[in-house]
């Protein structure tokens, strides 16, 4: 029996629809549950709430200083992103534009670090942070997060710098511009799409990171949101409404940021890979 194009379109629609449901279904369930009462969650877990109540969010804010953890996550994520973009972009520009003895080896060495399991880095980084006095500090987490994003950012930035015509830099050199002026005045603005992509990915990674925050902190004053939720699960106890409300407040910011900027991420990565 010969299949028609309409059959394949329907089949493709069902296939994609299945993955959409299993991807966003749990998220929608968590958000809907945050507006239910405990009784509704236990009696009809998958039903819509009878009334949309914000009592779960109020209870979550009363049980844990979530806004403080929000502040920690914002400070650490933003500063680690800025540090990563500034430092790695300069390294990526040098590797993309200047060939020197060992440049290929340096690029491969930094790229291979993507293959190192995260678990293998925990103990060395813990010992280093303890030895230099940065254990249980925001500064320690900022440095670690910025370093962890180095391989991914380097790949994105290097590819995008290679897509920028060299003639612009040569013209700047003729006009008497030095290395730093050429980079920050000419190249850096032209590479904004690629830099924005790396910055977004770095921010989302820092915002959602859990393992290093668990190992490198011990006090409430420097805990980030993902880690705080783990510690305060016992406080939520059987108050599932508050627990789902806290989960919603943690995961929604990163999802909203990615939805708003996903076109920027995909377009700049494709453009950089094609031109590079």
Coordinates of C-alpha atoms in Angstrom, one line a residue:
X1 CA 0.0 0.0 0.0
X2 CA 1.4 3.3 -1.1
X3 CA 1.6 6.0 1.5
X4 CA 0.6 9.6 0.7
X5 CA 2.4 12.8 1.7
X6 CA -0.5 13.6 4.0
X7 CA 0.1 10.4 5.9
X8 CA 3.7 11.3 6.5
X9 CA 2.7 14.8 7.6
X10 CA 0.3 13.4 10.2
X11 CA 2.8 10.9 11.4
X12 CA 5.4 13.7 11.8
X13 CA 2.9 15.8 13.6
X14 CA 2.1 13.0 16.0
X15 CA 5.8 12.2 16.5
X16 CA 6.7 15.8 17.3
X17 CA 3.6 16.2 19.4
X18 CA 4.6 13.3 21.6
X19 CA 8.0 14.8 22.4
X20 CA 6.4 18.2 23.1
X21 CA 4.0 16.6 25.6
X22 CA 6.7 14.7 27.5
X23 CA 8.9 17.8 27.5
X24 CA 6.6 20.5 28.7
X25 CA 4.0 18.2 30.4
X26 CA 5.9 18.0 33.8
X27 CA 6.5 21.7 33.7
X28 CA 2.8 22.5 33.2
X29 CA 1.9 20.0 35.9
X30 CA 4.3 21.7 38.4
X31 CA 2.9 25.1 37.6
X32 CA -0.7 24.0 37.9
X33 CA 0.0 22.2 41.1
X34 CA 1.4 25.3 42.7
X35 CA -2.1 26.9 42.5
X36 CA -3.8 23.9 44.1
X37 CA -4.4 23.0 47.7
X38 CA -2.7 19.9 49.3
X39 CA -6.1 18.1 49.3
X40 CA -6.5 18.7 45.5
X41 CA -2.9 17.5 44.8
X42 CA -3.4 14.3 46.7
X43 CA -6.9 13.5 45.5
X44 CA -6.6 14.6 41.8
X45 CA -3.0 15.2 40.9
X46 CA -3.6 15.7 37.2
X47 CA -6.8 17.7 37.4
X48 CA -7.0 21.5 36.9
X49 CA -7.2 23.5 40.2
X50 CA -10.7 24.4 41.3
X51 CA -9.5 28.0 42.0
X52 CA -6.2 29.7 41.4
X53 CA -4.8 30.5 44.8
X54 CA -1.5 32.1 45.6
X55 CA -1.3 30.7 49.1
X56 CA 1.4 28.2 48.1
X57 CA 3.7 31.1 47.0
X58 CA 3.0 33.0 50.2
X59 CA 3.8 29.8 52.2
X60 CA 7.0 29.2 50.3
X61 CA 8.2 32.7 50.9
X62 CA 7.4 32.5 54.6
X63 CA 9.2 29.1 55.0
X64 CA 12.4 30.0 53.2
X65 CA 14.2 33.3 52.4
X66 CA 13.8 32.7 48.7
X67 CA 14.4 36.3 47.7
X68 CA 17.9 36.1 49.4
X69 CA 18.7 33.0 47.3
X70 CA 17.4 34.8 44.2
X71 CA 19.9 37.6 45.0
X72 CA 22.7 35.2 45.4
X73 CA 21.9 33.4 42.1
X74 CA 21.6 36.7 40.2
X75 CA 24.9 38.1 41.5
X76 CA 26.8 34.9 40.9
X77 CA 25.3 34.2 37.5
X78 CA 25.7 37.7 36.2
X79 CA 29.2 38.2 37.4
X80 CA 30.4 34.8 36.2
X81 CA 28.9 35.5 32.8
X82 CA 30.6 38.9 32.5
X83 CA 33.9 37.4 33.6
X84 CA 33.6 34.5 31.2
X85 CA 32.7 36.7 28.2
X86 CA 35.4 39.3 28.7
X87 CA 38.3 36.8 29.4
X88 CA 37.3 34.0 27.0
X89 CA 36.5 36.4 24.2
X90 CA 40.0 37.8 24.2
X91 CA 41.5 34.3 24.3
X92 CA 39.2 33.2 21.5
X93 CA 40.1 36.3 19.4
X94 CA 43.8 35.5 19.7
X95 CA 43.4 31.9 18.8
X96 CA 41.1 32.8 15.9
X97 CA 43.3 35.5 14.4
X98 CA 46.9 34.7 15.4
X99 CA 48.8 31.6 14.6
X100 CA 51.7 30.9 16.9
X101 CA 53.7 27.9 18.0
X102 CA 51.4 25.8 20.2
X103 CA 48.2 27.6 19.3
X104 CA 46.6 24.5 17.9
X105 CA 47.6 22.5 21.0
X106 CA 46.1 25.2 23.3
X107 CA 42.8 25.1 21.3
X108 CA 42.7 21.3 21.5
X109 CA 43.6 21.3 25.2
X110 CA 40.8 23.7 26.0
X111 CA 38.3 21.9 23.8
X112 CA 39.2 18.5 25.3
X113 CA 38.2 19.8 28.7
X114 CA 34.6 19.3 27.6
X115 CA 35.2 15.5 27.9
X116 CA 36.3 15.7 31.5
X117 CA 33.4 14.4 33.8
X118 CA 32.2 17.0 36.2
X119 CA 32.6 14.6 39.1
X120 CA 36.3 14.4 38.4
X121 CA 36.7 18.1 39.0
X122 CA 34.9 18.3 42.4
X123 CA 37.7 17.3 44.7
X124 CA 40.5 19.3 43.0
X125 CA 38.4 22.4 42.8
X126 CA 37.3 22.0 46.4
X127 CA 40.9 21.7 47.6
X128 CA 41.9 24.7 45.5
X129 CA 39.1 26.9 46.8
X130 CA 39.8 25.9 50.4
X131 CA 43.6 26.5 50.1
X132 CA 43.1 30.1 48.7
X133 CA 40.4 31.0 51.2
X134 CA 37.5 31.2 48.7
X135 CA 35.4 28.3 50.1
X136 CA 31.9 29.3 51.0
X137 CA 32.1 32.6 49.2
X138 CA 30.3 34.1 46.2
X139 CA 33.7 34.9 44.7
X140 CA 34.7 31.3 44.7
X141 CA 31.5 30.2 42.9
X142 CA 31.9 33.1 40.4
X143 CA 35.4 32.0 39.4
X144 CA 34.4 28.3 39.2
X145 CA 31.3 28.9 37.1
X146 CA 33.2 31.2 34.8
X147 CA 35.9 28.6 34.3
X148 CA 33.4 25.8 33.8
X149 CA 31.9 27.6 30.8
X150 CA 35.3 28.3 29.2
X151 CA 35.3 25.4 26.6
X152 CA 31.7 26.1 25.3
X153 CA 32.3 29.9 25.2
X154 CA 35.6 29.5 23.5
X155 CA 34.1 27.3 20.7
X156 CA 31.3 29.8 20.1
X157 CA 33.4 33.0 20.2
X158 CA 36.3 31.6 18.1
X159 CA 33.8 30.5 15.4
X160 CA 32.2 33.9 15.3
X161 CA 35.5 35.8 15.3
X162 CA 36.6 33.8 12.3
X163 CA 33.5 35.0 10.4
X164 CA 34.5 38.7 10.7
X165 CA 36.5 40.0 7.7
X166 CA 40.2 40.5 8.5
X167 CA 40.2 43.6 6.3
X168 CA 38.4 45.6 9.0
X169 CA 41.2 44.9 11.5
X170 CA 43.9 45.6 8.9
X171 CA 42.3 49.0 8.2
X172 CA 42.2 49.8 11.9
X173 CA 45.9 48.8 12.2
X174 CA 46.8 51.2 9.3
X175 CA 44.9 53.9 11.1
X176 CA 47.2 53.4 14.1
X177 CA 44.9 51.3 16.3
X178 CA 46.6 49.0 18.7
X179 CA 45.5 45.4 19.7
X180 CA 43.2 46.4 22.5
X181 CA 41.6 49.3 20.6
X182 CA 41.0 47.1 17.6
X183 CA 39.5 44.4 19.7
X184 CA 37.2 46.5 21.9
X185 CA 36.2 49.2 19.3
X186 CA 36.1 47.2 16.1
X187 CA 35.8 43.4 16.7
X188 CA 33.9 43.3 20.0
X189 CA 30.8 45.2 18.7
X190 CA 30.7 43.2 15.5
X191 CA 30.7 39.9 17.4
X192 CA 27.8 40.9 19.6
X193 CA 25.5 38.1 18.4
X194 CA 28.1 35.4 19.1
X195 CA 29.0 37.0 22.4
X196 CA 25.3 37.2 23.4
X197 CA 24.9 33.5 22.6
X198 CA 27.8 32.5 24.8
X199 CA 26.6 34.9 27.6
X200 CA 23.1 33.4 27.5
X201 CA 24.3 29.8 27.7
X202 CA 26.8 30.7 30.5
X203 CA 24.1 32.5 32.5
X204 CA 21.6 29.6 32.2
X205 CA 24.3 27.1 33.2
X206 CA 25.3 29.2 36.2
X207 CA 21.7 29.8 37.2
X208 CA 20.9 26.0 37.2
X209 CA 24.2 24.6 38.6
X210 CA 23.8 22.5 41.7
X211 CA 26.8 20.2 42.3
X212 CA 29.6 22.8 42.8
X213 CA 27.3 25.0 44.8
X214 CA 26.6 22.0 47.1
X215 CA 30.4 21.2 47.5
X216 CA 31.7 24.7 47.8
X217 CA 29.2 26.3 50.2
X218 CA 28.0 25.5 53.7
X219 CA 26.2 28.7 54.9
X220 CA 22.8 30.0 54.1
X221 CA 24.1 33.4 53.2
X222 CA 25.8 32.2 49.9
X223 CA 23.4 29.5 48.8
X224 CA 21.9 29.7 45.3
X225 CA 18.4 28.8 44.4
X226 CA 18.8 25.2 43.2
X227 CA 20.8 24.4 46.3
X228 CA 18.4 26.2 48.7
X229 CA 15.5 24.1 47.4
X230 CA 17.4 20.9 48.2
X231 CA 18.0 22.1 51.8
X232 CA 14.5 23.4 52.4
X233 CA 12.7 20.3 51.1
X234 CA 12.4 19.1 54.7
X235 CA 10.8 22.4 55.7
X236 CA 8.2 22.1 53.0
X237 CA 7.4 18.6 54.5
X238 CA 4.0 17.6 53.2
X239 CA 3.1 21.1 52.1
X240 CA 3.2 20.2 48.4
X241 CA 1.6 23.4 47.3
X242 CA 4.5 25.4 48.7
X243 CA 7.0 23.0 47.3
X244 CA 5.6 23.3 43.8
X245 CA 5.4 27.1 44.2
X246 CA 9.1 27.2 45.1
X247 CA 10.0 25.0 42.2
X248 CA 8.0 27.3 39.8
X249 CA 9.8 30.4 41.1
X250 CA 13.2 28.7 40.5
X251 CA 12.7 27.2 37.0
X252 CA 10.6 29.8 35.4
X253 CA 13.2 32.6 35.0
X254 CA 15.6 30.4 33.1
X255 CA 12.9 29.1 30.8
X256 CA 11.5 32.5 30.1
X257 CA 15.0 33.8 29.3
X258 CA 15.7 30.9 26.9
X259 CA 12.3 31.3 25.2
X260 CA 12.8 35.0 24.6
X261 CA 16.3 34.6 23.3
X262 CA 16.3 31.1 21.6
X263 CA 16.2 32.6 18.1
X264 CA 19.3 34.7 19.0
X265 CA 21.1 31.5 20.2
X266 CA 20.3 29.3 17.3
X267 CA 20.8 31.9 14.6
X268 CA 24.2 33.1 15.8
X269 CA 25.5 29.5 16.4
X270 CA 24.5 28.5 12.9
X271 CA 26.0 31.7 11.4
X272 CA 29.2 31.3 13.2
X273 CA 29.6 27.6 12.3
X274 CA 28.9 28.1 8.7
X275 CA 31.1 31.1 8.2
X276 CA 33.9 29.7 10.5

